[in-house]
């Protein structure tokens, strides 16, 4: 189900299926189709071996036994009680679990050597929030930053691609998620100097090698998603 979910929303960060989709580059529907075929094959194999017929025969034997009235009511009431508890837990989870204070998901083409995108959001309660991020922009650096209403940076991560889930402490007030897309090595060096980033020479050389993957492409596609709750 997770590959299908990834077509419409942010998949669970850190999940094995999410990591497989990120690394393999396969289309989500293809992954779901392969998983479904494997399930069908295992089901047919189990049926051929008589697993289901033996299980049905065993359950029929248990049901045809002559239990006491108490045991029969117990057999009916126990599943009902479990279903009721599950329903109550689900309802409580929906009521008590805080909603998302920020969510975005998009795919776009980057033509410029350096492009900045700003997305504001409000925080009504000061606390630690769970943040899920997913980025795929091969051949381009993306600097992900969050600023509070005082202009102080409360989160920063720069990379080519990642899928991660982390905690971020946010205070009450207006915040700004800023994405800076960098395609050109000279623009990158100037950007680092302006923001006083203290990367080593080896790190900068690594970033330059990354940007050299697609120097002649007219544009670079980027897919980004974020959810904070």
Tab-separated table of C-alpha atoms in Angstrom:
chain	number	residue	atom	x	y	z
A	1	UNK	CA	0.000	0.000	0.000
A	2	UNK	CA	2.877	2.402	0.720
A	3	UNK	CA	3.966	2.773	-2.952
A	4	UNK	CA	0.384	3.692	-3.860
A	5	UNK	CA	0.225	6.169	-0.958
A	6	UNK	CA	3.430	7.784	-2.258
A	7	UNK	CA	1.584	8.783	-5.448
A	8	UNK	CA	-0.768	11.049	-3.493
A	9	UNK	CA	0.940	11.915	-0.198
A	10	UNK	CA	4.192	11.760	1.727
A	11	UNK	CA	5.130	8.113	2.390
A	12	UNK	CA	6.243	7.125	5.896
A	13	UNK	CA	9.815	8.300	6.355
A	14	UNK	CA	12.252	5.556	7.311
A	15	UNK	CA	9.957	2.762	6.139
A	16	UNK	CA	11.654	-0.010	4.142
A	17	UNK	CA	9.224	0.445	1.240
A	18	UNK	CA	9.919	4.196	1.146
A	19	UNK	CA	13.671	3.579	1.140
A	20	UNK	CA	13.318	0.961	-1.619
A	21	UNK	CA	11.336	3.372	-3.799
A	22	UNK	CA	13.950	6.083	-3.227
A	23	UNK	CA	16.946	3.884	-4.029
A	24	UNK	CA	15.532	1.732	-6.833
A	25	UNK	CA	13.817	4.509	-8.791
A	26	UNK	CA	11.055	2.068	-9.803
A	27	UNK	CA	7.536	3.326	-10.426
A	28	UNK	CA	5.376	2.868	-7.297
A	29	UNK	CA	2.645	0.989	-9.207
A	30	UNK	CA	5.217	-1.496	-10.504
A	31	UNK	CA	6.462	-2.138	-6.965
A	32	UNK	CA	2.890	-2.686	-5.711
A	33	UNK	CA	2.155	-4.995	-8.651
A	34	UNK	CA	5.228	-7.140	-7.946
A	35	UNK	CA	4.305	-7.340	-4.245
A	36	UNK	CA	0.724	-8.339	-5.137
A	37	UNK	CA	1.950	-11.061	-7.517
A	38	UNK	CA	4.229	-12.448	-4.793
A	39	UNK	CA	1.310	-12.551	-2.338
A	40	UNK	CA	-0.874	-14.341	-4.904
A	41	UNK	CA	1.875	-16.879	-5.652
A	42	UNK	CA	2.421	-17.641	-1.952
A	43	UNK	CA	-1.358	-17.942	-1.478
A	44	UNK	CA	-1.687	-20.397	-4.369
A	45	UNK	CA	1.280	-22.403	-3.088
A	46	UNK	CA	-0.239	-22.612	0.407
A	47	UNK	CA	-3.570	-23.662	-1.110
A	48	UNK	CA	-1.874	-26.379	-3.176
A	49	UNK	CA	-0.190	-27.731	-0.042
A	50	UNK	CA	-3.576	-27.956	1.690
A	51	UNK	CA	-2.860	-25.375	4.391
A	52	UNK	CA	-6.258	-23.684	4.070
A	53	UNK	CA	-8.299	-26.898	3.877
A	54	UNK	CA	-6.603	-28.182	7.045
A	55	UNK	CA	-7.232	-24.883	8.830
A	56	UNK	CA	-10.920	-24.896	7.825
A	57	UNK	CA	-11.283	-28.491	8.951
A	58	UNK	CA	-9.712	-27.671	12.306
A	59	UNK	CA	-11.955	-24.635	12.840
A	60	UNK	CA	-15.040	-26.677	11.874
A	61	UNK	CA	-14.086	-29.289	14.458
A	62	UNK	CA	-13.786	-26.630	17.140
A	63	UNK	CA	-17.140	-25.072	16.207
A	64	UNK	CA	-19.006	-28.396	16.110
A	65	UNK	CA	-17.796	-29.262	19.597
A	66	UNK	CA	-20.340	-28.804	22.404
A	67	UNK	CA	-19.002	-26.016	24.562
A	68	UNK	CA	-20.910	-24.600	27.468
A	69	UNK	CA	-23.195	-21.617	26.963
A	70	UNK	CA	-20.625	-19.442	28.705
A	71	UNK	CA	-17.870	-20.474	26.261
A	72	UNK	CA	-20.103	-19.863	23.246
A	73	UNK	CA	-20.941	-16.347	24.431
A	74	UNK	CA	-17.274	-15.858	25.217
A	75	UNK	CA	-16.325	-16.878	21.666
A	76	UNK	CA	-18.753	-14.290	20.282
A	77	UNK	CA	-18.054	-11.547	22.812
A	78	UNK	CA	-14.255	-11.609	22.682
A	79	UNK	CA	-13.943	-10.569	19.017
A	80	UNK	CA	-16.650	-7.944	19.552
A	81	UNK	CA	-14.778	-6.528	22.543
A	82	UNK	CA	-11.538	-6.416	20.551
A	83	UNK	CA	-13.254	-4.579	17.690
A	84	UNK	CA	-14.783	-2.126	20.152
A	85	UNK	CA	-11.393	-1.418	21.756
A	86	UNK	CA	-9.814	-0.895	18.342
A	87	UNK	CA	-12.588	1.539	17.380
A	88	UNK	CA	-12.165	3.489	20.640
A	89	UNK	CA	-8.383	3.643	20.220
A	90	UNK	CA	-8.749	4.870	16.642
A	91	UNK	CA	-11.254	7.561	17.647
A	92	UNK	CA	-9.042	8.708	20.535
A	93	UNK	CA	-6.027	8.814	18.231
A	94	UNK	CA	-7.899	11.015	15.751
A	95	UNK	CA	-9.048	13.358	18.506
A	96	UNK	CA	-5.835	13.630	20.506
A	97	UNK	CA	-3.162	13.429	17.806
A	98	UNK	CA	-2.205	16.971	16.754
A	99	UNK	CA	-2.843	17.875	13.147
A	100	UNK	CA	-0.258	18.931	10.629
A	101	UNK	CA	0.901	22.527	10.914
A	102	UNK	CA	2.624	22.373	7.543
A	103	UNK	CA	2.485	20.079	4.520
A	104	UNK	CA	3.630	20.385	0.919
A	105	UNK	CA	4.439	18.053	-1.962
A	106	UNK	CA	5.442	19.063	-5.480
A	107	UNK	CA	7.534	18.282	-8.541
A	108	UNK	CA	9.015	21.054	-10.657
A	109	UNK	CA	11.821	21.769	-13.129
A	110	UNK	CA	14.666	24.083	-12.100
A	111	UNK	CA	16.210	26.147	-14.915
A	112	UNK	CA	18.099	28.835	-12.942
A	113	UNK	CA	21.590	28.447	-11.491
A	114	UNK	CA	20.159	29.495	-8.119
A	115	UNK	CA	16.469	29.600	-7.236
A	116	UNK	CA	14.815	30.387	-3.897
A	117	UNK	CA	11.335	29.220	-2.842
A	118	UNK	CA	9.692	30.437	0.392
A	119	UNK	CA	6.704	28.816	2.128
A	120	UNK	CA	5.310	30.418	5.320
A	121	UNK	CA	3.428	28.564	8.060
A	122	UNK	CA	2.139	29.311	11.575
A	123	UNK	CA	2.986	27.534	14.828
A	124	UNK	CA	0.334	27.920	17.541
A	125	UNK	CA	1.956	25.802	20.280
A	126	UNK	CA	5.603	25.807	21.324
A	127	UNK	CA	6.856	22.212	21.437
A	128	UNK	CA	8.847	19.564	19.606
A	129	UNK	CA	7.297	18.553	16.263
A	130	UNK	CA	7.841	15.503	14.077
A	131	UNK	CA	9.097	16.510	10.626
A	132	UNK	CA	9.221	14.233	7.582
A	133	UNK	CA	11.211	15.378	4.552
A	134	UNK	CA	11.765	13.788	1.157
A	135	UNK	CA	13.970	15.236	-1.598
A	136	UNK	CA	15.039	13.947	-5.002
A	137	UNK	CA	17.075	16.350	-7.172
A	138	UNK	CA	19.929	14.518	-8.878
A	139	UNK	CA	22.729	16.810	-10.009
A	140	UNK	CA	21.578	19.743	-7.888
A	141	UNK	CA	22.032	20.907	-4.304
A	142	UNK	CA	18.991	21.886	-2.265
A	143	UNK	CA	19.411	23.848	0.955
A	144	UNK	CA	16.403	23.291	3.247
A	145	UNK	CA	16.053	25.849	6.037
A	146	UNK	CA	13.401	26.890	8.566
A	147	UNK	CA	13.374	30.391	10.097
A	148	UNK	CA	11.295	31.647	13.026
A	149	UNK	CA	9.548	35.037	13.218
A	150	UNK	CA	12.779	36.623	14.512
A	151	UNK	CA	14.739	35.521	11.467
A	152	UNK	CA	16.749	32.924	13.393
A	153	UNK	CA	17.416	29.644	11.612
A	154	UNK	CA	15.985	26.698	13.560
A	155	UNK	CA	16.682	23.955	10.999
A	156	UNK	CA	19.069	23.449	8.083
A	157	UNK	CA	20.014	20.567	5.804
A	158	UNK	CA	21.710	20.636	2.396
A	159	UNK	CA	21.816	17.637	0.093
A	160	UNK	CA	21.077	16.175	-3.322
A	161	UNK	CA	18.479	13.686	-2.089
A	162	UNK	CA	17.238	12.266	1.206
A	163	UNK	CA	14.266	10.729	2.981
A	164	UNK	CA	14.282	11.393	6.693
A	165	UNK	CA	12.187	11.884	9.803
A	166	UNK	CA	13.404	14.021	12.696
A	167	UNK	CA	12.273	16.224	15.565
A	168	UNK	CA	12.350	20.010	15.347
A	169	UNK	CA	11.664	22.419	18.223
A	170	UNK	CA	9.403	25.274	17.140
A	171	UNK	CA	8.193	28.280	19.125
A	172	UNK	CA	4.817	29.950	18.752
A	173	UNK	CA	4.680	32.394	15.845
A	174	UNK	CA	5.151	32.678	12.101
A	175	UNK	CA	7.789	30.494	10.446
A	176	UNK	CA	9.282	30.251	6.987
A	177	UNK	CA	10.453	27.163	5.122
A	178	UNK	CA	13.048	28.223	2.549
A	179	UNK	CA	14.293	26.002	-0.270
A	180	UNK	CA	17.379	27.155	-2.198
A	181	UNK	CA	18.137	25.183	-5.356
A	182	UNK	CA	21.727	25.456	-6.627
A	183	UNK	CA	22.935	24.193	-10.025
A	184	UNK	CA	26.113	26.195	-10.667
A	185	UNK	CA	29.433	25.748	-8.756
A	186	UNK	CA	30.232	29.481	-8.748
A	187	UNK	CA	26.745	30.318	-7.503
A	188	UNK	CA	27.213	27.660	-4.823
A	189	UNK	CA	30.496	29.126	-3.556
A	190	UNK	CA	29.022	32.638	-3.464
A	191	UNK	CA	25.943	31.332	-1.655
A	192	UNK	CA	28.105	29.628	0.979
A	193	UNK	CA	30.065	32.839	1.534
A	194	UNK	CA	26.937	34.989	1.869
A	195	UNK	CA	25.428	32.598	4.422
A	196	UNK	CA	28.773	32.083	6.227
A	197	UNK	CA	28.731	28.316	5.792
A	198	UNK	CA	31.978	26.780	7.040
A	199	UNK	CA	32.353	23.805	4.706
A	200	UNK	CA	35.818	22.339	4.258
A	201	UNK	CA	37.623	22.344	0.928
A	202	UNK	CA	36.976	18.602	0.569
A	203	UNK	CA	33.251	19.087	1.148
A	204	UNK	CA	33.068	21.898	-1.397
A	205	UNK	CA	34.917	19.745	-3.949
A	206	UNK	CA	32.406	16.962	-3.292
A	207	UNK	CA	29.528	19.379	-3.877
A	208	UNK	CA	31.144	20.581	-7.124
A	209	UNK	CA	31.467	16.989	-8.345
A	210	UNK	CA	27.785	16.510	-7.558
A	211	UNK	CA	26.822	19.585	-9.585
A	212	UNK	CA	28.929	18.309	-12.499
A	213	UNK	CA	26.558	15.388	-13.076
A	214	UNK	CA	24.184	17.352	-15.310
A	215	UNK	CA	25.893	20.635	-16.266
A	216	UNK	CA	24.454	20.752	-19.785
A	217	UNK	CA	20.862	19.813	-19.001
A	218	UNK	CA	18.357	22.543	-19.794
A	219	UNK	CA	16.562	21.884	-16.514
A	220	UNK	CA	16.741	19.507	-13.542
A	221	UNK	CA	13.553	17.949	-12.124
A	222	UNK	CA	13.143	18.137	-8.378
A	223	UNK	CA	10.614	16.332	-6.200
A	224	UNK	CA	10.117	17.572	-2.665
A	225	UNK	CA	7.677	16.838	0.133
A	226	UNK	CA	7.499	17.955	3.758
A	227	UNK	CA	5.112	17.396	6.639
A	228	UNK	CA	5.349	18.855	10.144
A	229	UNK	CA	2.976	17.723	12.901
